[in-house]
mmCIF file of C-alpha atoms in Angstrom:
data_model
loop_
_atom_site.group_PDB
_atom_site.id
_atom_site.type_symbol
_atom_site.label_atom_id
_atom_site.label_comp_id
_atom_site.label_asym_id
_atom_site.label_seq_id
_atom_site.Cartn_x
_atom_site.Cartn_y
_atom_site.Cartn_z
ATOM 1 C CA MET A 9 -35.835 13.740 -34.054
ATOM 2 C CA LYS A 10 -34.822 10.476 -33.007
ATOM 3 C CA LEU A 11 -33.729 9.651 -36.775
ATOM 4 C CA LYS A 12 -31.853 13.105 -35.950
ATOM 5 C CA ALA A 13 -30.096 12.073 -33.165
ATOM 6 C CA SER A 14 -29.036 8.761 -34.332
ATOM 7 C CA LEU A 15 -27.334 9.773 -36.882
ATOM 8 C CA ILE A 16 -25.776 12.636 -35.152
ATOM 9 C CA ALA A 17 -24.459 10.021 -33.131
ATOM 10 C CA ALA A 18 -23.048 7.924 -36.065
ATOM 11 C CA LEU A 19 -21.234 11.179 -37.007
ATOM 12 C CA LEU A 20 -19.065 11.845 -33.716
ATOM 13 C CA LEU A 21 -18.381 7.862 -32.380
ATOM 14 C CA PRO A 22 -15.687 8.050 -35.535
ATOM 15 C CA LEU A 23 -14.442 10.558 -33.248
ATOM 16 C CA ALA A 24 -14.696 9.620 -29.999
ATOM 17 C CA ALA A 25 -12.893 6.262 -30.883
ATOM 18 C CA LEU A 26 -10.120 8.396 -32.818
ATOM 19 C CA ALA A 27 -9.908 10.824 -29.175
ATOM 20 C CA GLN A 28 -9.513 7.498 -27.372
ATOM 21 C CA ASP A 29 -6.940 5.979 -29.950
ATOM 22 C CA ALA A 30 -5.168 9.444 -29.601
ATOM 23 C CA TRP A 31 -4.636 8.860 -25.660
ATOM 24 C CA PRO A 32 -2.142 9.703 -24.106
ATOM 25 C CA SER A 33 -0.736 13.103 -25.655
ATOM 26 C CA ARG A 34 0.138 14.602 -22.122
ATOM 27 C CA PRO A 35 1.468 14.319 -18.932
ATOM 28 C CA ILE A 36 0.015 11.800 -16.722
ATOM 29 C CA THR A 37 0.016 12.576 -13.121
ATOM 30 C CA PHE A 38 1.056 9.644 -10.756
ATOM 31 C CA VAL A 39 -0.356 10.273 -7.098
ATOM 32 C CA VAL A 40 1.030 9.168 -3.980
ATOM 33 C CA PRO A 41 -0.233 9.807 -0.767
ATOM 34 C CA PHE A 42 2.501 9.419 1.221
ATOM 35 C CA PRO A 43 5.756 11.679 1.723
ATOM 36 C CA PRO A 44 8.682 10.558 -0.819
ATOM 37 C CA GLY A 45 10.885 7.578 0.714
ATOM 38 C CA GLY A 46 8.271 5.039 2.465
ATOM 39 C CA PRO A 47 7.090 2.286 0.267
ATOM 40 C CA THR A 48 4.664 3.671 -1.783
ATOM 41 C CA ASP A 49 6.504 6.475 -2.817
ATOM 42 C CA LEU A 50 9.597 4.136 -3.787
ATOM 43 C CA MET A 51 6.671 1.910 -5.933
ATOM 44 C CA ALA A 52 6.186 4.796 -8.510
ATOM 45 C CA ARG A 53 9.289 5.921 -8.933
ATOM 46 C CA LEU A 54 10.061 2.698 -10.229
ATOM 47 C CA ILE A 55 6.417 2.252 -12.288
ATOM 48 C CA GLY A 56 6.748 5.872 -13.268
ATOM 49 C CA PRO A 57 9.624 6.211 -15.465
ATOM 50 C CA ALA A 58 8.656 2.989 -17.738
ATOM 51 C CA LEU A 59 5.694 3.704 -17.860
ATOM 52 C CA SER A 60 5.875 6.901 -19.867
ATOM 53 C CA LYS A 61 8.664 4.729 -22.354
ATOM 54 C CA ARG A 62 5.390 2.803 -22.777
ATOM 55 C CA LEU A 63 3.237 6.209 -23.266
ATOM 56 C CA ASN A 64 5.841 8.283 -24.500
ATOM 57 C CA VAL A 65 4.772 10.906 -22.440
ATOM 58 C CA PRO A 66 5.798 12.377 -19.120
ATOM 59 C CA VAL A 67 4.616 10.390 -16.411
ATOM 60 C CA VAL A 68 4.739 12.876 -13.254
ATOM 61 C CA VAL A 69 4.917 11.452 -9.915
ATOM 62 C CA GLU A 70 3.277 13.558 -6.988
ATOM 63 C CA ASN A 71 3.566 13.228 -3.514
ATOM 64 C CA ARG A 72 0.523 14.364 -1.730
ATOM 65 C CA ALA A 73 0.994 13.046 1.877
ATOM 66 C CA GLY A 74 -1.549 13.511 4.357
ATOM 67 C CA ALA A 75 -4.138 12.251 6.601
ATOM 68 C CA SER A 76 -3.674 8.258 5.809
ATOM 69 C CA GLY A 77 -3.964 8.985 2.256
ATOM 70 C CA ASN A 78 -6.990 10.341 2.325
ATOM 71 C CA ILE A 79 -5.604 13.523 0.564
ATOM 72 C CA GLY A 80 -3.953 12.187 -2.065
ATOM 73 C CA THR A 81 -7.108 9.758 -2.330
ATOM 74 C CA GLY A 82 -9.288 13.057 -2.918
ATOM 75 C CA GLN A 83 -7.193 14.152 -5.731
ATOM 76 C CA VAL A 84 -8.071 11.643 -7.753
ATOM 77 C CA VAL A 85 -11.320 10.448 -7.211
ATOM 78 C CA ARG A 86 -12.066 14.854 -7.951
ATOM 79 C CA ALA A 87 -10.404 14.721 -10.966
ATOM 80 C CA LYS A 88 -11.525 14.726 -14.488
ATOM 81 C CA PRO A 89 -12.110 11.331 -15.210
ATOM 82 C CA ASP A 90 -9.718 11.241 -18.699
ATOM 83 C CA GLY A 91 -6.695 8.685 -17.190
ATOM 84 C CA TYR A 92 -4.988 11.947 -17.345
ATOM 85 C CA THR A 93 -4.793 11.284 -12.815
ATOM 86 C CA ILE A 94 -3.967 8.110 -11.039
ATOM 87 C CA LEU A 95 -2.525 7.045 -8.159
ATOM 88 C CA LEU A 96 -0.665 4.912 -6.722
ATOM 89 C CA ALA A 97 -3.004 3.368 -3.002
ATOM 90 C CA ALA A 98 -1.981 1.348 -0.291
ATOM 91 C CA SER A 99 -4.476 -1.275 1.208
ATOM 92 C CA GLY A 100 -5.145 1.187 3.968
ATOM 93 C CA ASN A 101 -6.606 3.586 1.606
ATOM 94 C CA LEU A 102 -9.090 1.324 -0.603
ATOM 95 C CA SER A 103 -10.205 -0.690 2.722
ATOM 96 C CA ALA A 104 -9.468 0.288 6.024
ATOM 97 C CA ASN A 105 -10.111 3.883 5.676
ATOM 98 C CA GLN A 106 -13.719 4.348 5.499
ATOM 99 C CA TYR A 107 -13.790 2.180 8.894
ATOM 100 C CA LEU A 108 -11.845 4.670 10.053
ATOM 101 C CA TYR A 109 -12.960 8.322 9.274
ATOM 102 C CA PRO A 110 -16.871 8.444 9.433
ATOM 103 C CA LYS A 111 -16.310 11.606 6.810
ATOM 104 C CA LEU A 112 -14.169 10.587 5.154
ATOM 105 C CA GLY A 113 -15.979 12.506 1.880
ATOM 106 C CA PHE A 114 -15.674 9.284 -0.493
ATOM 107 C CA ASP A 115 -16.308 5.870 -1.407
ATOM 108 C CA PRO A 116 -12.887 4.567 -2.607
ATOM 109 C CA VAL A 117 -14.485 1.562 -3.782
ATOM 110 C CA LYS A 118 -17.383 3.570 -5.818
ATOM 111 C CA ASP A 119 -15.312 6.588 -6.582
ATOM 112 C CA LEU A 120 -12.673 4.849 -7.996
ATOM 113 C CA THR A 121 -11.363 1.986 -11.255
ATOM 114 C CA PRO A 122 -9.078 -0.172 -10.160
ATOM 115 C CA ILE A 123 -6.195 -0.877 -12.872
ATOM 116 C CA ILE A 124 -3.997 -3.194 -11.661
ATOM 117 C CA GLN A 125 -3.027 -4.995 -7.544
ATOM 118 C CA ILE A 126 1.175 -4.461 -8.658
ATOM 119 C CA SER A 127 2.535 -5.361 -4.951
ATOM 120 C CA LYS A 128 1.723 -8.069 -2.044
ATOM 121 C CA PHE A 129 4.446 -7.245 0.969
ATOM 122 C CA PRO A 130 4.868 -9.383 4.353
ATOM 123 C CA LEU A 131 5.361 -6.809 6.842
ATOM 124 C CA VAL A 132 8.488 -7.523 9.471
ATOM 125 C CA LEU A 133 8.056 -6.859 13.428
ATOM 126 C CA GLU A 134 11.964 -4.299 14.064
ATOM 127 C CA VAL A 135 13.760 -2.678 16.772
ATOM 128 C CA SER A 136 16.910 -0.709 16.417
ATOM 129 C CA GLU A 137 20.276 -2.815 15.712
ATOM 130 C CA THR A 138 22.080 -0.460 17.684
ATOM 131 C CA ASN A 139 19.622 1.670 19.814
ATOM 132 C CA SER A 140 17.773 -1.247 21.598
ATOM 133 C CA LYS A 141 17.946 -3.817 24.652
ATOM 134 C CA ILE A 142 15.881 -6.258 22.708
ATOM 135 C CA ARG A 143 16.929 -8.907 20.341
ATOM 136 C CA SER A 144 14.426 -11.425 19.699
ATOM 137 C CA PHE A 145 10.692 -12.042 19.218
ATOM 138 C CA LYS A 146 10.930 -13.566 22.993
ATOM 139 C CA ASP A 147 12.620 -10.467 24.342
ATOM 140 C CA TYR A 148 10.020 -8.386 22.544
ATOM 141 C CA VAL A 149 7.003 -10.379 23.557
ATOM 142 C CA GLU A 150 8.906 -9.987 26.846
ATOM 143 C CA ALA A 151 9.359 -6.607 27.124
ATOM 144 C CA ALA A 152 5.290 -5.706 26.237
ATOM 145 C CA ARG A 153 4.147 -7.430 28.548
ATOM 146 C CA ASN A 154 6.231 -6.504 31.869
ATOM 147 C CA PRO A 155 4.132 -3.799 33.347
ATOM 148 C CA ALA A 156 6.563 -1.013 33.972
ATOM 149 C CA ASN A 157 8.136 -0.966 30.306
ATOM 150 C CA ARG A 158 6.376 0.853 27.772
ATOM 151 C CA VAL A 159 6.458 -0.161 24.544
ATOM 152 C CA THR A 160 6.072 1.286 21.237
ATOM 153 C CA PHE A 161 5.347 1.037 17.722
ATOM 154 C CA GLY A 162 5.408 3.153 14.826
ATOM 155 C CA SER A 163 3.114 3.537 11.531
ATOM 156 C CA ALA A 164 3.273 5.486 8.517
ATOM 157 C CA SER A 165 -0.261 6.918 9.839
ATOM 158 C CA ASN A 166 -3.498 6.340 11.427
ATOM 159 C CA GLY A 167 -5.064 3.136 8.793
ATOM 160 C CA THR A 168 -2.086 1.919 6.791
ATOM 161 C CA PRO A 169 -0.747 -1.379 7.028
ATOM 162 C CA GLN A 170 1.666 -0.486 9.488
ATOM 163 C CA HIS A 171 -0.562 0.751 12.180
ATOM 164 C CA LEU A 172 -4.082 -1.960 11.626
ATOM 165 C CA GLY A 173 -1.516 -5.031 12.142
ATOM 166 C CA GLY A 174 0.374 -3.842 15.122
ATOM 167 C CA GLU A 175 -3.023 -2.741 16.483
ATOM 168 C CA LEU A 176 -3.858 -6.985 15.483
ATOM 169 C CA PHE A 177 -0.629 -8.691 16.942
ATOM 170 C CA LYS A 178 -1.281 -6.596 19.791
ATOM 171 C CA SER A 179 -4.865 -8.285 20.229
ATOM 172 C CA LYS A 180 -3.636 -11.902 19.376
ATOM 173 C CA ALA A 181 0.017 -11.835 21.714
ATOM 174 C CA LYS A 182 -2.424 -9.954 24.622
ATOM 175 C CA VAL A 183 0.149 -6.896 24.987
ATOM 176 C CA GLU A 184 0.282 -3.691 25.772
ATOM 177 C CA ILE A 185 2.167 -1.179 22.952
ATOM 178 C CA ASP A 186 1.807 2.145 22.301
ATOM 179 C CA HIS A 187 0.784 3.019 18.640
ATOM 180 C CA ILE A 188 3.052 6.457 17.576
ATOM 181 C CA PRO A 189 1.739 7.436 13.887
ATOM 182 C CA TYR A 190 4.282 9.428 11.509
ATOM 183 C CA LYS A 191 3.545 11.063 8.727
ATOM 184 C CA GLY A 192 4.797 8.058 6.346
ATOM 185 C CA ALA A 193 6.799 5.309 6.750
ATOM 186 C CA GLY A 194 9.984 7.635 6.473
ATOM 187 C CA PRO A 195 9.603 9.660 9.331
ATOM 188 C CA ALA A 196 9.276 7.287 11.731
ATOM 189 C CA ILE A 197 11.991 4.982 10.365
ATOM 190 C CA VAL A 198 14.035 7.383 10.850
ATOM 191 C CA ASP A 199 12.895 7.430 14.739
ATOM 192 C CA LEU A 200 12.914 4.258 14.936
ATOM 193 C CA MET A 201 16.236 3.708 14.733
ATOM 194 C CA GLY A 202 16.985 6.710 16.804
ATOM 195 C CA GLY A 203 15.374 4.395 19.453
ATOM 196 C CA GLN A 204 12.825 6.967 20.086
ATOM 197 C CA ILE A 205 9.994 4.734 19.112
ATOM 198 C CA THR A 206 10.462 0.702 20.165
ATOM 199 C CA SER A 207 9.744 -1.203 16.687
ATOM 200 C CA MET A 208 7.706 -1.207 13.525
ATOM 201 C CA PHE A 209 5.418 -3.709 11.977
ATOM 202 C CA ASP A 210 7.021 -1.984 9.033
ATOM 203 C CA ILE A 211 6.618 -2.851 5.325
ATOM 204 C CA LEU A 212 9.519 -4.399 4.277
ATOM 205 C CA GLY A 213 9.921 -2.903 0.914
ATOM 206 C CA SER A 214 10.534 0.413 2.608
ATOM 207 C CA SER A 215 12.534 -1.098 5.730
ATOM 208 C CA LEU A 216 14.469 -3.842 3.920
ATOM 209 C CA PRO A 217 17.756 -1.739 2.340
ATOM 210 C CA HIS A 218 18.440 -0.260 6.988
ATOM 211 C CA ILE A 219 18.299 -4.038 7.948
ATOM 212 C CA LYS A 220 20.766 -4.956 4.803
ATOM 213 C CA SER A 221 22.831 -2.323 5.930
ATOM 214 C CA GLY A 222 23.195 -3.204 9.848
ATOM 215 C CA LYS A 223 21.140 -0.764 11.014
ATOM 216 C CA LEU A 224 17.344 -2.084 12.018
ATOM 217 C CA ARG A 225 16.931 -6.120 13.040
ATOM 218 C CA PRO A 226 14.184 -7.879 12.099
ATOM 219 C CA LEU A 227 12.826 -10.160 14.891
ATOM 220 C CA ALA A 228 9.524 -11.682 12.557
ATOM 221 C CA VAL A 229 7.700 -11.566 9.769
ATOM 222 C CA THR A 230 3.986 -11.013 9.496
ATOM 223 C CA THR A 231 3.229 -13.507 6.965
ATOM 224 C CA ARG A 232 2.250 -17.208 7.120
ATOM 225 C CA THR A 233 5.725 -18.261 5.489
ATOM 226 C CA ARG A 234 9.336 -16.578 5.880
ATOM 227 C CA SER A 235 10.283 -14.251 3.296
ATOM 228 C CA PRO A 236 12.772 -14.886 0.484
ATOM 229 C CA GLN A 237 14.790 -11.612 1.086
ATOM 230 C CA LEU A 238 14.985 -12.769 5.079
ATOM 231 C CA PRO A 239 14.796 -16.230 4.550
ATOM 232 C CA ASP A 240 16.357 -16.646 8.282
ATOM 233 C CA VAL A 241 13.218 -14.267 10.055
ATOM 234 C CA PRO A 242 11.276 -16.206 11.171
ATOM 235 C CA SER A 243 7.457 -16.198 11.052
ATOM 236 C CA ILE A 244 4.477 -15.039 13.924
ATOM 237 C CA SER A 245 2.923 -18.115 13.101
ATOM 238 C CA GLU A 246 6.481 -20.393 13.923
ATOM 239 C CA LEU A 247 5.975 -18.370 17.135
ATOM 240 C CA GLY A 248 3.475 -19.421 19.303
ATOM 241 C CA TYR A 249 1.012 -17.771 17.170
ATOM 242 C CA PRO A 250 -0.444 -20.110 14.475
ATOM 243 C CA ASP A 251 -3.217 -18.892 12.949
ATOM 244 C CA PHE A 252 -1.208 -14.739 12.745
ATOM 245 C CA GLU A 253 -1.038 -13.709 9.304
ATOM 246 C CA TYR A 254 -1.563 -10.020 8.205
ATOM 247 C CA TYR A 255 0.446 -8.564 5.351
ATOM 248 C CA ALA A 256 0.187 -4.979 2.806
ATOM 249 C CA TRP A 257 -0.568 -4.749 -0.895
ATOM 250 C CA HIS A 258 -1.040 -2.019 -3.248
ATOM 251 C CA GLY A 259 -2.685 -0.942 -6.374
ATOM 252 C CA ILE A 260 -2.712 1.510 -8.959
ATOM 253 C CA SER A 261 -6.913 3.799 -9.374
ATOM 254 C CA THR A 262 -7.551 5.969 -11.335
ATOM 255 C CA THR A 263 -11.435 8.889 -11.388
ATOM 256 C CA ALA A 264 -14.271 6.545 -11.954
ATOM 257 C CA GLY A 265 -15.652 6.875 -14.935
ATOM 258 C CA THR A 266 -12.795 6.407 -17.514
ATOM 259 C CA PRO A 267 -13.271 4.700 -20.154
ATOM 260 C CA LYS A 268 -12.474 1.035 -20.636
ATOM 261 C CA PRO A 269 -10.158 1.573 -23.192
ATOM 262 C CA ILE A 270 -7.955 3.690 -20.732
ATOM 263 C CA VAL A 271 -7.956 1.382 -17.751
ATOM 264 C CA THR A 272 -8.366 -1.226 -20.239
ATOM 265 C CA ARG A 273 -4.591 0.370 -21.761
ATOM 266 C CA LEU A 274 -3.181 1.348 -19.061
ATOM 267 C CA ASN A 275 -3.297 -2.238 -17.579
ATOM 268 C CA THR A 276 -2.348 -3.471 -20.430
ATOM 269 C CA GLU A 277 1.568 -1.262 -20.425
ATOM 270 C CA ILE A 278 1.976 -2.129 -16.223
ATOM 271 C CA GLN A 279 1.908 -5.711 -16.871
ATOM 272 C CA ALA A 280 4.243 -5.687 -19.710
ATOM 273 C CA ILE A 281 6.010 -3.698 -17.747
ATOM 274 C CA PHE A 282 6.429 -6.133 -15.000
ATOM 275 C CA ALA A 283 6.619 -9.291 -17.052
ATOM 276 C CA GLU A 284 10.125 -7.613 -18.399
ATOM 277 C CA PRO A 285 12.476 -10.201 -16.651
ATOM 278 C CA ALA A 286 15.158 -6.834 -14.883
ATOM 279 C CA PHE A 287 12.281 -4.834 -13.609
ATOM 280 C CA LYS A 288 10.921 -8.490 -12.491
ATOM 281 C CA GLU A 289 13.874 -7.875 -10.367
ATOM 282 C CA LYS A 290 13.947 -5.027 -9.502
ATOM 283 C CA TRP A 291 10.654 -5.524 -8.088
ATOM 284 C CA LEU A 292 11.265 -8.325 -5.886
ATOM 285 C CA GLU A 293 14.380 -6.873 -4.544
ATOM 286 C CA ILE A 294 12.359 -4.545 -2.672
ATOM 287 C CA GLY A 295 10.208 -7.344 -0.549
ATOM 288 C CA SER A 296 7.413 -7.739 -2.377
ATOM 289 C CA GLU A 297 6.075 -10.549 -4.837
ATOM 290 C CA VAL A 298 4.964 -9.684 -8.638
ATOM 291 C CA VAL A 299 1.322 -9.270 -8.778
ATOM 292 C CA ALA A 300 0.180 -8.241 -12.039
ATOM 293 C CA GLY A 301 -3.673 -9.137 -12.749
ATOM 294 C CA THR A 302 -6.308 -7.968 -14.111
ATOM 295 C CA PRO A 303 -8.409 -4.954 -13.372
ATOM 296 C CA GLU A 304 -11.468 -7.483 -11.817
ATOM 297 C CA GLN A 305 -9.266 -9.291 -10.143
ATOM 298 C CA PHE A 306 -7.846 -6.477 -8.237
ATOM 299 C CA GLU A 307 -11.540 -4.907 -7.887
ATOM 300 C CA ALA A 308 -12.606 -8.642 -6.234
ATOM 301 C CA LEU A 309 -8.960 -8.387 -3.807
ATOM 302 C CA ILE A 310 -9.944 -4.821 -2.767
ATOM 303 C CA LYS A 311 -13.664 -5.460 -1.944
ATOM 304 C CA THR A 312 -12.987 -8.363 -0.141
ATOM 305 C CA GLU A 313 -10.355 -6.492 1.621
ATOM 306 C CA ALA A 314 -12.864 -4.262 3.008
ATOM 307 C CA GLY A 315 -15.170 -6.824 4.320
ATOM 308 C CA LYS A 316 -11.580 -8.106 5.954
ATOM 309 C CA MET A 317 -10.505 -4.555 7.227
ATOM 310 C CA GLN A 318 -14.329 -4.119 8.876
ATOM 311 C CA THR A 319 -14.848 -6.898 10.514
ATOM 312 C CA LEU A 320 -10.958 -6.373 12.219
ATOM 313 C CA ILE A 321 -11.485 -2.830 12.993
ATOM 314 C CA LYS A 322 -14.909 -2.668 14.012
ATOM 315 C CA GLY A 323 -14.210 -6.368 16.166
ATOM 316 C CA LEU A 324 -10.408 -4.474 17.814
ATOM 317 C CA ASN A 325 -12.909 -1.079 18.153
ATOM 318 C CA ILE A 326 -9.276 0.518 16.245
ATOM 319 C CA GLN A 327 -10.050 4.227 17.019
ATOM 320 C CA LEU A 328 -8.095 7.228 15.715
ATOM 321 C CA ASP A 329 -5.072 8.978 17.479
#
């Protein structure tokens, strides 16, 4: 019986290899767990066409927003592990939400397979250029410390980098600013420009066009050093908070159990996309470093950042609004 089973397995092995060699043979769904218009959506729409060209199949970007990215993430978790459903996840989805949502329904470390890290963004503290009296970082801190004022900061949703970056700043600066969560960065930016909220700690990629157009005023960036895209904007660490640092990152994952050759193929093709000078230039324009390492490097980042988020969320007793 054992011999017969071994013979059958040996006969089937070439067929399995052939099936994997044929991948992909149909469209790939590229899930973005946030609404259109934000940085995550923008990155997917840059990568999608380039990946489609390299794989010779359509790569369809699908926005599945809601619950701080948990709905779209859950869709990929539950997908068939065949590489035809991939996720463009923000750092919140993979490292923070598990400590904010007690009934998440999945484990982002165990239930997803990392493919590649694609970004590292500074956050930029910003206000409306035309609808705010705040003109500098000093003005902002003074306004937040004045009990007569209600200073607010918007975010793309609970648990996003915009939210957690603001909470970390509140703790370090010992100020009171109220968090206003939105369903995506796009709607929050619209309200910021209109003066409905005071400020945002936004990912540079989604706010940079509005800063360049003069609609938003950048006050400071959250990385230890200044951003090459905003060389005249100081970092919070150089404005009296030397130990302050916070940044956002993004990556691409797929369903746990996806065959390793498919994960390797996706990683290889996306690395090749980032190596193209024209694409690299576009990526730098959206405000991110060019990051494109191995699946193992991305997995290590997720685990390290999850530990940091656990410390931050529990240490500051951050709760959902």
